[in-house]
Amino acid sequence: MRVFLTTLTVTFAALSSAYAVEFTPAERLKLQPSAMEGPSLDTMGLRPGMDLKDSLKAIEAEFDQNDKNQQYKTKTESFSLKSKGVEINTTQFVSGVYILSTWYLPPGTPSPDKISGISLQFSSPASGNKLMSIARDIYYKDPNRAPTKDQIHKMLIDKYGKPSLEEWNEGIKTIAFARSSGRYVKCENLLDCTVALPQYELSNYQGGGFSVGNKADYLLRISIDRNNYDMSGTKVGAIHIKLFDKTVADRAAQADIAALVEKANEVAATAPAVALPKF
């Protein structure tokens, strides 16, 4: 898959191009997970800024690439820029890993208590091909084999400490754990801790960078949904977990874009001259 970066704040714009170059950007930024006070805001040991190998190792106990009951997909793509009559393409890199287990097992196989899925996004080699965002989903069908919402709430508080936000909305409980410059921050509403976490795409970076709310730069948001098969209203039907670090993503995007712009300038300087008409 090829992703074109068509507009940049440095005034590079998309142009028709007849001169294309592919390159593998050198790592120009040594990213690490952000430091923070208090408990680690991770899920399954995953935090933005980890490299690809360590990210996959962290989830291998629950998500096995060889498990036939799981759909395991790896996405590769290329970041591209068209500018000054040239087209710059990075070589393909792993930009995403998507895994989803299923209820539909072979006959005679006991039904699992839960199924789960995970989506991981990674930056380009210019920023070290690092983990940028995590989205994880856990589903329960049989309420007799599902935990209660109170049980999950206690587990979250025990692991992550004081929440930045807790809200109920039509049986769905949202809990957010936020940091700003590594420190705990209290969110007054969902706008402070954002409703939807961004995707790591270079086009989303333009206009001031990524956003995880008015107050936070690091956000772990967890939604606990009711189980529609449970008449008591106490059992869990699904848990949705999202994790994003604006600081890590902003720095990665800057490095990924800078590699493209630098290469475009280099290639444009040596590209064949424009063919002029004869009068």
PDB file of C-alpha atoms in Angstrom:
ATOM      1  CA  MET A   1       0.000   0.000   0.000  1.00  0.00           C
ATOM      2  CA  ARG A   2       1.290   3.472  -0.845  1.00  0.00           C
ATOM      3  CA  VAL A   3       0.300   6.502   1.193  1.00  0.00           C
ATOM      4  CA  PHE A   4       0.802   9.894  -0.440  1.00  0.00           C
ATOM      5  CA  LEU A   5       1.531  12.953   1.624  1.00  0.00           C
ATOM      6  CA  THR A   6       0.028  15.575  -0.632  1.00  0.00           C
ATOM      7  CA  THR A   7       0.310  18.736   1.464  1.00  0.00           C
ATOM      8  CA  LEU A   8       2.887  19.879   3.957  1.00  0.00           C
ATOM      9  CA  THR A   9       3.292  22.934   6.123  1.00  0.00           C
ATOM     10  CA  VAL A  10       6.586  23.519   4.328  1.00  0.00           C
ATOM     11  CA  THR A  11       4.515  24.261   1.188  1.00  0.00           C
ATOM     12  CA  PHE A  12       5.271  21.037  -0.655  1.00  0.00           C
ATOM     13  CA  ALA A  13       2.195  20.166  -2.746  1.00  0.00           C
ATOM     14  CA  ALA A  14       1.129  17.268  -4.916  1.00  0.00           C
ATOM     15  CA  LEU A  15       2.240  17.591  -8.541  1.00  0.00           C
ATOM     16  CA  SER A  16       2.195  15.268 -11.497  1.00  0.00           C
ATOM     17  CA  SER A  17       5.585  13.662 -11.554  1.00  0.00           C
ATOM     18  CA  ALA A  18       7.585  11.811 -14.154  1.00  0.00           C
ATOM     19  CA  TYR A  19      10.687  11.284 -12.003  1.00  0.00           C
ATOM     20  CA  ALA A  20      10.187   8.763  -9.186  1.00  0.00           C
ATOM     21  CA  VAL A  21      12.710   7.552  -6.620  1.00  0.00           C
ATOM     22  CA  GLU A  22      12.359   4.855  -3.950  1.00  0.00           C
ATOM     23  CA  PHE A  23      14.573   4.916  -0.881  1.00  0.00           C
ATOM     24  CA  THR A  24      14.873   3.396   2.575  1.00  0.00           C
ATOM     25  CA  PRO A  25      15.160   6.232   5.075  1.00  0.00           C
ATOM     26  CA  ALA A  26      17.867   5.928   7.694  1.00  0.00           C
ATOM     27  CA  GLU A  27      16.743   6.059  11.308  1.00  0.00           C
ATOM     28  CA  ARG A  28      17.124   9.692  12.300  1.00  0.00           C
ATOM     29  CA  LEU A  29      15.353   9.587  15.663  1.00  0.00           C
ATOM     30  CA  LYS A  30      15.836   7.311  18.677  1.00  0.00           C
ATOM     31  CA  LEU A  31      12.338   7.132  20.144  1.00  0.00           C
ATOM     32  CA  GLN A  32      11.528   5.574  23.498  1.00  0.00           C
ATOM     33  CA  PRO A  33       8.279   5.346  25.507  1.00  0.00           C
ATOM     34  CA  SER A  34       7.601   8.552  27.426  1.00  0.00           C
ATOM     35  CA  ALA A  35       8.598   8.779  31.091  1.00  0.00           C
ATOM     36  CA  MET A  36       5.740   9.402  33.510  1.00  0.00           C
ATOM     37  CA  GLU A  37       4.936   9.530  37.177  1.00  0.00           C
ATOM     38  CA  GLY A  38       2.837   6.866  38.859  1.00  0.00           C
ATOM     39  CA  PRO A  39       1.841   3.479  37.454  1.00  0.00           C
ATOM     40  CA  SER A  40       2.743   2.588  33.877  1.00  0.00           C
ATOM     41  CA  LEU A  41      -0.151   3.343  31.517  1.00  0.00           C
ATOM     42  CA  ASP A  42       0.253   0.338  29.248  1.00  0.00           C
ATOM     43  CA  THR A  43      -1.887  -2.513  27.992  1.00  0.00           C
ATOM     44  CA  MET A  44      -0.346  -5.989  27.897  1.00  0.00           C
ATOM     45  CA  GLY A  45       3.013  -4.261  28.388  1.00  0.00           C
ATOM     46  CA  LEU A  46       2.551  -2.209  25.205  1.00  0.00           C
ATOM     47  CA  ARG A  47       3.380   1.499  25.160  1.00  0.00           C
ATOM     48  CA  PRO A  48       3.874   3.908  22.237  1.00  0.00           C
ATOM     49  CA  GLY A  49       7.543   4.220  21.343  1.00  0.00           C
ATOM     50  CA  MET A  50       8.330   0.496  21.547  1.00  0.00           C
ATOM     51  CA  ASP A  51       9.928  -1.140  18.523  1.00  0.00           C
ATOM     52  CA  LEU A  52       8.190  -3.686  16.308  1.00  0.00           C
ATOM     53  CA  LYS A  53       9.974  -6.763  17.670  1.00  0.00           C
ATOM     54  CA  ASP A  54       9.316  -5.948  21.330  1.00  0.00           C
ATOM     55  CA  SER A  55       5.687  -5.051  20.580  1.00  0.00           C
ATOM     56  CA  LEU A  56       4.974  -8.421  18.971  1.00  0.00           C
ATOM     57  CA  LYS A  57       6.775 -10.267  21.771  1.00  0.00           C
ATOM     58  CA  ALA A  58       4.605  -8.507  24.372  1.00  0.00           C
ATOM     59  CA  ILE A  59       1.388  -9.874  22.854  1.00  0.00           C
ATOM     60  CA  GLU A  60       2.517 -13.347  21.778  1.00  0.00           C
ATOM     61  CA  ALA A  61       1.049 -15.045  24.876  1.00  0.00           C
ATOM     62  CA  GLU A  62      -2.497 -14.029  23.845  1.00  0.00           C
ATOM     63  CA  PHE A  63      -2.121 -13.536  20.103  1.00  0.00           C
ATOM     64  CA  ASP A  64      -0.364 -16.367  18.275  1.00  0.00           C
ATOM     65  CA  GLN A  65       0.412 -15.920  14.587  1.00  0.00           C
ATOM     66  CA  ASN A  66       0.057 -19.692  14.090  1.00  0.00           C
ATOM     67  CA  ASP A  67      -3.302 -20.010  15.870  1.00  0.00           C
ATOM     68  CA  LYS A  68      -5.853 -21.037  13.212  1.00  0.00           C
ATOM     69  CA  ASN A  69      -8.659 -19.513  15.286  1.00  0.00           C
ATOM     70  CA  GLN A  70      -7.148 -16.056  14.917  1.00  0.00           C
ATOM     71  CA  GLN A  71      -7.040 -13.797  11.890  1.00  0.00           C
ATOM     72  CA  TYR A  72      -3.538 -12.356  11.886  1.00  0.00           C
ATOM     73  CA  LYS A  73      -2.806  -9.652   9.316  1.00  0.00           C
ATOM     74  CA  THR A  74       0.312  -7.581   8.751  1.00  0.00           C
ATOM     75  CA  LYS A  75      -0.039  -4.356   6.785  1.00  0.00           C
ATOM     76  CA  THR A  76       2.848  -2.914   4.776  1.00  0.00           C
ATOM     77  CA  GLU A  77       2.871   0.457   3.109  1.00  0.00           C
ATOM     78  CA  SER A  78       5.050   3.207   1.705  1.00  0.00           C
ATOM     79  CA  PHE A  79       5.077   6.872   2.670  1.00  0.00           C
ATOM     80  CA  SER A  80       5.280   9.091  -0.412  1.00  0.00           C
ATOM     81  CA  LEU A  81       5.711  12.715  -1.352  1.00  0.00           C
ATOM     82  CA  LYS A  82       5.250  14.431  -4.719  1.00  0.00           C
ATOM     83  CA  SER A  83       7.037  17.764  -4.977  1.00  0.00           C
ATOM     84  CA  LYS A  84       9.114  19.870  -7.373  1.00  0.00           C
ATOM     85  CA  GLY A  85       8.404  17.471 -10.230  1.00  0.00           C
ATOM     86  CA  VAL A  86       9.701  14.395  -8.414  1.00  0.00           C
ATOM     87  CA  GLU A  87       7.996  11.575  -6.558  1.00  0.00           C
ATOM     88  CA  ILE A  88       9.659  10.177  -3.440  1.00  0.00           C
ATOM     89  CA  ASN A  89       8.603   6.780  -2.068  1.00  0.00           C
ATOM     90  CA  THR A  90       9.933   4.972   0.957  1.00  0.00           C
ATOM     91  CA  THR A  91      10.397   1.239   0.600  1.00  0.00           C
ATOM     92  CA  GLN A  92       7.561  -0.839   2.039  1.00  0.00           C
ATOM     93  CA  PHE A  93       7.604  -1.205   5.825  1.00  0.00           C
ATOM     94  CA  VAL A  94       5.356  -2.846   8.415  1.00  0.00           C
ATOM     95  CA  SER A  95       2.883  -0.125   9.387  1.00  0.00           C
ATOM     96  CA  GLY A  96       0.238  -2.222  11.116  1.00  0.00           C
ATOM     97  CA  VAL A  97      -0.544  -5.533  12.766  1.00  0.00           C
ATOM     98  CA  TYR A  98      -4.186  -6.580  13.156  1.00  0.00           C
ATOM     99  CA  ILE A  99      -5.343  -9.694  15.020  1.00  0.00           C
ATOM    100  CA  LEU A 100      -8.860 -10.935  15.743  1.00  0.00           C
ATOM    101  CA  SER A 101      -9.943 -14.207  17.336  1.00  0.00           C
ATOM    102  CA  THR A 102     -13.310 -15.803  16.554  1.00  0.00           C
ATOM    103  CA  TRP A 103     -16.236 -17.499  18.280  1.00  0.00           C
ATOM    104  CA  TYR A 104     -16.570 -19.926  15.361  1.00  0.00           C
ATOM    105  CA  LEU A 105     -14.432 -22.932  16.309  1.00  0.00           C
ATOM    106  CA  PRO A 106     -14.362 -26.471  14.869  1.00  0.00           C
ATOM    107  CA  PRO A 107     -17.218 -28.786  15.973  1.00  0.00           C
ATOM    108  CA  GLY A 108     -16.629 -30.290  19.403  1.00  0.00           C
ATOM    109  CA  THR A 109     -14.323 -27.476  20.493  1.00  0.00           C
ATOM    110  CA  PRO A 110     -15.424 -25.777  23.737  1.00  0.00           C
ATOM    111  CA  SER A 111     -16.568 -22.187  23.220  1.00  0.00           C
ATOM    112  CA  PRO A 112     -14.072 -19.694  24.650  1.00  0.00           C
ATOM    113  CA  ASP A 113     -14.983 -17.450  27.578  1.00  0.00           C
ATOM    114  CA  LYS A 114     -13.943 -14.448  25.532  1.00  0.00           C
ATOM    115  CA  ILE A 115     -12.512 -13.398  22.211  1.00  0.00           C
ATOM    116  CA  SER A 116     -10.191 -10.504  21.661  1.00  0.00           C
ATOM    117  CA  GLY A 117      -8.567  -8.415  18.965  1.00  0.00           C
ATOM    118  CA  ILE A 118      -5.802  -5.875  18.742  1.00  0.00           C
ATOM    119  CA  SER A 119      -4.671  -3.230  16.260  1.00  0.00           C
ATOM    120  CA  LEU A 120      -1.142  -1.812  16.305  1.00  0.00           C
ATOM    121  CA  GLN A 121       0.164   1.061  14.159  1.00  0.00           C
ATOM    122  CA  PHE A 122       3.838   1.743  13.474  1.00  0.00           C
ATOM    123  CA  SER A 123       5.852   4.676  12.118  1.00  0.00           C
ATOM    124  CA  SER A 124       8.299   4.527   9.205  1.00  0.00           C
ATOM    125  CA  PRO A 125      11.978   3.487   9.422  1.00  0.00           C
ATOM    126  CA  ALA A 126      12.946   7.187   9.602  1.00  0.00           C
ATOM    127  CA  SER A 127      11.620   7.265  13.176  1.00  0.00           C
ATOM    128  CA  GLY A 128      12.650   3.696  13.974  1.00  0.00           C
ATOM    129  CA  ASN A 129       9.467   1.866  12.866  1.00  0.00           C
ATOM    130  CA  LYS A 130       8.100   2.372  16.381  1.00  0.00           C
ATOM    131  CA  LEU A 131       4.706   1.573  17.872  1.00  0.00           C
ATOM    132  CA  MET A 132       2.419   4.607  17.596  1.00  0.00           C
ATOM    133  CA  SER A 133      -1.067   3.545  18.698  1.00  0.00           C
ATOM    134  CA  ILE A 134      -2.819   0.593  20.293  1.00  0.00           C
ATOM    135  CA  ALA A 135      -6.493  -0.381  20.062  1.00  0.00           C
ATOM    136  CA  ARG A 136      -7.633  -3.523  21.839  1.00  0.00           C
ATOM    137  CA  ASP A 137     -11.084  -5.136  22.117  1.00  0.00           C
ATOM    138  CA  ILE A 138     -12.301  -7.932  24.401  1.00  0.00           C
ATOM    139  CA  TYR A 139     -15.749  -9.501  23.950  1.00  0.00           C
ATOM    140  CA  TYR A 140     -17.900 -11.704  26.206  1.00  0.00           C
ATOM    141  CA  LYS A 141     -21.075 -13.465  25.040  1.00  0.00           C
ATOM    142  CA  ASP A 142     -22.290 -15.734  27.854  1.00  0.00           C
ATOM    143  CA  PRO A 143     -23.042 -13.554  30.912  1.00  0.00           C
ATOM    144  CA  ASN A 144     -22.488 -16.568  33.188  1.00  0.00           C
ATOM    145  CA  ARG A 145     -18.873 -16.637  32.048  1.00  0.00           C
ATOM    146  CA  ALA A 146     -18.321 -12.889  31.952  1.00  0.00           C
ATOM    147  CA  PRO A 147     -16.871 -10.673  34.696  1.00  0.00           C
ATOM    148  CA  THR A 148     -18.947  -7.939  36.309  1.00  0.00           C
ATOM    149  CA  LYS A 149     -18.389  -4.292  35.510  1.00  0.00           C
ATOM    150  CA  ASP A 150     -17.386  -3.744  39.143  1.00  0.00           C
ATOM    151  CA  GLN A 151     -14.704  -6.437  38.864  1.00  0.00           C
ATOM    152  CA  ILE A 152     -13.185  -4.813  35.775  1.00  0.00           C
ATOM    153  CA  HIS A 153     -13.391  -1.361  37.357  1.00  0.00           C
ATOM    154  CA  LYS A 154     -11.473  -2.588  40.421  1.00  0.00           C
ATOM    155  CA  MET A 155      -8.821  -4.242  38.221  1.00  0.00           C
ATOM    156  CA  LEU A 156      -8.280  -0.969  36.347  1.00  0.00           C
ATOM    157  CA  ILE A 157      -7.953   1.113  39.513  1.00  0.00           C
ATOM    158  CA  ASP A 158      -5.583  -1.454  41.045  1.00  0.00           C
ATOM    159  CA  LYS A 159      -3.338  -1.377  37.975  1.00  0.00           C
ATOM    160  CA  TYR A 160      -3.468   2.243  36.811  1.00  0.00           C
ATOM    161  CA  GLY A 161      -4.306   4.205  39.958  1.00  0.00           C
ATOM    162  CA  LYS A 162      -6.461   7.324  40.118  1.00  0.00           C
ATOM    163  CA  PRO A 163      -8.547   7.870  36.969  1.00  0.00           C
ATOM    164  CA  SER A 164      -8.462  11.192  35.152  1.00  0.00           C
ATOM    165  CA  LEU A 165     -12.099  10.780  34.112  1.00  0.00           C
ATOM    166  CA  GLU A 166     -15.033   8.442  34.797  1.00  0.00           C
ATOM    167  CA  GLU A 167     -18.332   8.736  32.940  1.00  0.00           C
ATOM    168  CA  TRP A 168     -21.474   6.661  32.501  1.00  0.00           C
ATOM    169  CA  ASN A 169     -23.536   6.892  29.328  1.00  0.00           C
ATOM    170  CA  GLU A 170     -26.409   4.501  28.607  1.00  0.00           C
ATOM    171  CA  GLY A 171     -24.804   1.584  30.434  1.00  0.00           C
ATOM    172  CA  ILE A 172     -21.312   2.209  29.060  1.00  0.00           C
ATOM    173  CA  LYS A 173     -18.635   3.237  31.519  1.00  0.00           C
ATOM    174  CA  THR A 174     -15.679   5.235  30.187  1.00  0.00           C
ATOM    175  CA  ILE A 175     -12.521   5.485  32.275  1.00  0.00           C
ATOM    176  CA  ALA A 176      -9.561   7.595  31.176  1.00  0.00           C
ATOM    177  CA  PHE A 177      -6.056   7.712  32.580  1.00  0.00           C
ATOM    178  CA  ALA A 178      -4.230  10.779  31.268  1.00  0.00           C
ATOM    179  CA  ARG A 179      -0.849  12.412  31.594  1.00  0.00           C
ATOM    180  CA  SER A 180       0.489  15.799  30.539  1.00  0.00           C
ATOM    181  CA  SER A 181       4.286  16.068  30.357  1.00  0.00           C
ATOM    182  CA  GLY A 182       4.404  12.845  32.354  1.00  0.00           C
ATOM    183  CA  ARG A 183       2.217  14.119  35.203  1.00  0.00           C
ATOM    184  CA  TYR A 184      -1.302  13.139  36.236  1.00  0.00           C
ATOM    185  CA  VAL A 185      -3.985  15.399  34.791  1.00  0.00           C
ATOM    186  CA  LYS A 186      -7.682  15.540  35.689  1.00  0.00           C
ATOM    187  CA  CYS A 187     -10.160  15.728  32.807  1.00  0.00           C
ATOM    188  CA  GLU A 188     -13.443  17.525  33.388  1.00  0.00           C
ATOM    189  CA  ASN A 189     -15.155  15.952  30.362  1.00  0.00           C
ATOM    190  CA  LEU A 190     -14.534  13.840  27.272  1.00  0.00           C
ATOM    191  CA  LEU A 191     -13.200  16.842  25.351  1.00  0.00           C
ATOM    192  CA  ASP A 192     -10.311  17.063  27.816  1.00  0.00           C
ATOM    193  CA  CYS A 193      -9.540  13.376  27.252  1.00  0.00           C
ATOM    194  CA  THR A 194     -10.817  13.222  23.641  1.00  0.00           C
ATOM    195  CA  VAL A 195     -13.657  11.127  22.277  1.00  0.00           C
ATOM    196  CA  ALA A 196     -11.732   9.402  19.461  1.00  0.00           C
ATOM    197  CA  LEU A 197      -8.006   8.817  19.487  1.00  0.00           C
ATOM    198  CA  PRO A 198      -6.210   9.716  16.235  1.00  0.00           C
ATOM    199  CA  GLN A 199      -4.759   7.352  13.663  1.00  0.00           C
ATOM    200  CA  TYR A 200      -1.044   7.614  12.947  1.00  0.00           C
ATOM    201  CA  GLU A 201      -1.162   9.089   9.463  1.00  0.00           C
ATOM    202  CA  LEU A 202       1.105  11.898   8.291  1.00  0.00           C
ATOM    203  CA  SER A 203      -1.865  13.837   6.914  1.00  0.00           C
ATOM    204  CA  ASN A 204      -3.384  13.829  10.425  1.00  0.00           C
ATOM    205  CA  TYR A 205      -0.258  15.470  11.804  1.00  0.00           C
ATOM    206  CA  GLN A 206      -0.658  18.689   9.839  1.00  0.00           C
ATOM    207  CA  GLY A 207      -2.147  21.729  11.538  1.00  0.00           C
ATOM    208  CA  GLY A 208      -0.493  21.513  14.938  1.00  0.00           C
ATOM    209  CA  GLY A 209       0.101  17.829  15.429  1.00  0.00           C
ATOM    210  CA  PHE A 210      -2.024  15.022  16.812  1.00  0.00           C
ATOM    211  CA  SER A 211      -4.513  15.555  19.626  1.00  0.00           C
ATOM    212  CA  VAL A 212      -5.695  13.452  22.557  1.00  0.00           C
ATOM    213  CA  GLY A 213      -7.755  16.200  24.171  1.00  0.00           C
ATOM    214  CA  ASN A 214      -7.517  19.697  25.582  1.00  0.00           C
ATOM    215  CA  LYS A 215      -5.452  18.726  28.619  1.00  0.00           C
ATOM    216  CA  ALA A 216      -3.664  15.462  27.916  1.00  0.00           C
ATOM    217  CA  ASP A 217      -0.738  14.421  25.739  1.00  0.00           C
ATOM    218  CA  TYR A 218      -0.770  10.750  26.809  1.00  0.00           C
ATOM    219  CA  LEU A 219      -4.086   8.952  27.057  1.00  0.00           C
ATOM    220  CA  LEU A 220      -5.328   5.492  27.949  1.00  0.00           C
ATOM    221  CA  ARG A 221      -9.124   5.269  27.435  1.00  0.00           C
ATOM    222  CA  ILE A 222     -11.168   2.220  28.397  1.00  0.00           C
ATOM    223  CA  SER A 223     -14.859   1.685  27.716  1.00  0.00           C
ATOM    224  CA  ILE A 224     -16.787  -1.078  29.493  1.00  0.00           C
ATOM    225  CA  ASP A 225     -19.977  -2.080  27.675  1.00  0.00           C
ATOM    226  CA  ARG A 226     -22.931  -3.897  29.200  1.00  0.00           C
ATOM    227  CA  ASN A 227     -23.703  -7.482  28.219  1.00  0.00           C
ATOM    228  CA  ASN A 228     -26.933  -7.538  26.198  1.00  0.00           C
ATOM    229  CA  TYR A 229     -27.639 -11.115  27.318  1.00  0.00           C
ATOM    230  CA  ASP A 230     -27.491 -10.199  31.020  1.00  0.00           C
ATOM    231  CA  MET A 231     -30.806  -9.181  32.588  1.00  0.00           C
ATOM    232  CA  SER A 232     -29.134  -7.893  35.769  1.00  0.00           C
ATOM    233  CA  GLY A 233     -27.120  -5.252  33.903  1.00  0.00           C
ATOM    234  CA  THR A 234     -24.009  -6.041  35.916  1.00  0.00           C
ATOM    235  CA  LYS A 235     -22.058  -8.223  33.477  1.00  0.00           C
ATOM    236  CA  VAL A 236     -19.535  -7.083  30.861  1.00  0.00           C
ATOM    237  CA  GLY A 237     -20.227  -7.520  27.162  1.00  0.00           C
ATOM    238  CA  ALA A 238     -17.146  -5.801  25.756  1.00  0.00           C
ATOM    239  CA  ILE A 239     -14.085  -3.836  26.813  1.00  0.00           C
ATOM    240  CA  HIS A 240     -12.500  -1.350  24.405  1.00  0.00           C
ATOM    241  CA  ILE A 241      -8.987  -0.089  25.133  1.00  0.00           C
ATOM    242  CA  LYS A 242      -7.176   2.683  23.253  1.00  0.00           C
ATOM    243  CA  LEU A 243      -3.742   4.126  23.918  1.00  0.00           C
ATOM    244  CA  PHE A 244      -1.991   7.037  22.200  1.00  0.00           C
ATOM    245  CA  ASP A 245       0.971   9.273  23.037  1.00  0.00           C
ATOM    246  CA  LYS A 246       0.843  12.637  21.269  1.00  0.00           C
ATOM    247  CA  THR A 247       4.458  13.500  22.097  1.00  0.00           C
ATOM    248  CA  VAL A 248       5.848  10.268  20.634  1.00  0.00           C
ATOM    249  CA  ALA A 249       3.582  10.482  17.563  1.00  0.00           C
ATOM    250  CA  ASP A 250       4.430  14.148  16.900  1.00  0.00           C
ATOM    251  CA  ARG A 251       8.171  13.464  17.062  1.00  0.00           C
ATOM    252  CA  ALA A 252       7.823  10.393  14.829  1.00  0.00           C
ATOM    253  CA  ALA A 253       5.783  12.303  12.239  1.00  0.00           C
ATOM    254  CA  GLN A 254       8.328  15.124  12.182  1.00  0.00           C
ATOM    255  CA  ALA A 255      11.109  12.615  11.481  1.00  0.00           C
ATOM    256  CA  ASP A 256       9.065  10.699   8.888  1.00  0.00           C
ATOM    257  CA  ILE A 257       8.156  13.901   7.036  1.00  0.00           C
ATOM    258  CA  ALA A 258      11.673  15.369   7.289  1.00  0.00           C
ATOM    259  CA  ALA A 259      13.125  12.243   5.644  1.00  0.00           C
ATOM    260  CA  LEU A 260      10.744  12.646   2.688  1.00  0.00           C
ATOM    261  CA  VAL A 261      11.349  16.376   2.329  1.00  0.00           C
ATOM    262  CA  GLU A 262      15.130  15.997   2.569  1.00  0.00           C
ATOM    263  CA  LYS A 263      15.158  13.295  -0.083  1.00  0.00           C
ATOM    264  CA  ALA A 264      12.831  15.313  -2.341  1.00  0.00           C
ATOM    265  CA  ASN A 265      15.180  18.305  -2.187  1.00  0.00           C
ATOM    266  CA  GLU A 266      18.171  16.075  -2.896  1.00  0.00           C
ATOM    267  CA  VAL A 267      16.545  14.377  -5.880  1.00  0.00           C
ATOM    268  CA  ALA A 268      15.070  17.603  -7.276  1.00  0.00           C
ATOM    269  CA  ALA A 269      18.534  19.152  -7.326  1.00  0.00           C
ATOM    270  CA  THR A 270      19.834  16.413  -9.618  1.00  0.00           C
ATOM    271  CA  ALA A 271      16.669  15.622 -11.590  1.00  0.00           C
ATOM    272  CA  PRO A 272      16.719  16.018 -15.366  1.00  0.00           C
ATOM    273  CA  ALA A 273      16.100  19.540 -16.559  1.00  0.00           C
ATOM    274  CA  VAL A 274      12.609  20.510 -17.629  1.00  0.00           C
ATOM    275  CA  ALA A 275      12.090  19.977 -21.364  1.00  0.00           C
ATOM    276  CA  LEU A 276      11.581  23.404 -22.956  1.00  0.00           C
ATOM    277  CA  PRO A 277       9.755  23.936 -26.264  1.00  0.00           C
ATOM    278  CA  LYS A 278      11.529  25.301 -29.334  1.00  0.00           C
ATOM    279  CA  PHE A 279      10.177  28.611 -30.674  1.00  0.00           C
TER     280      PHE A 279
END
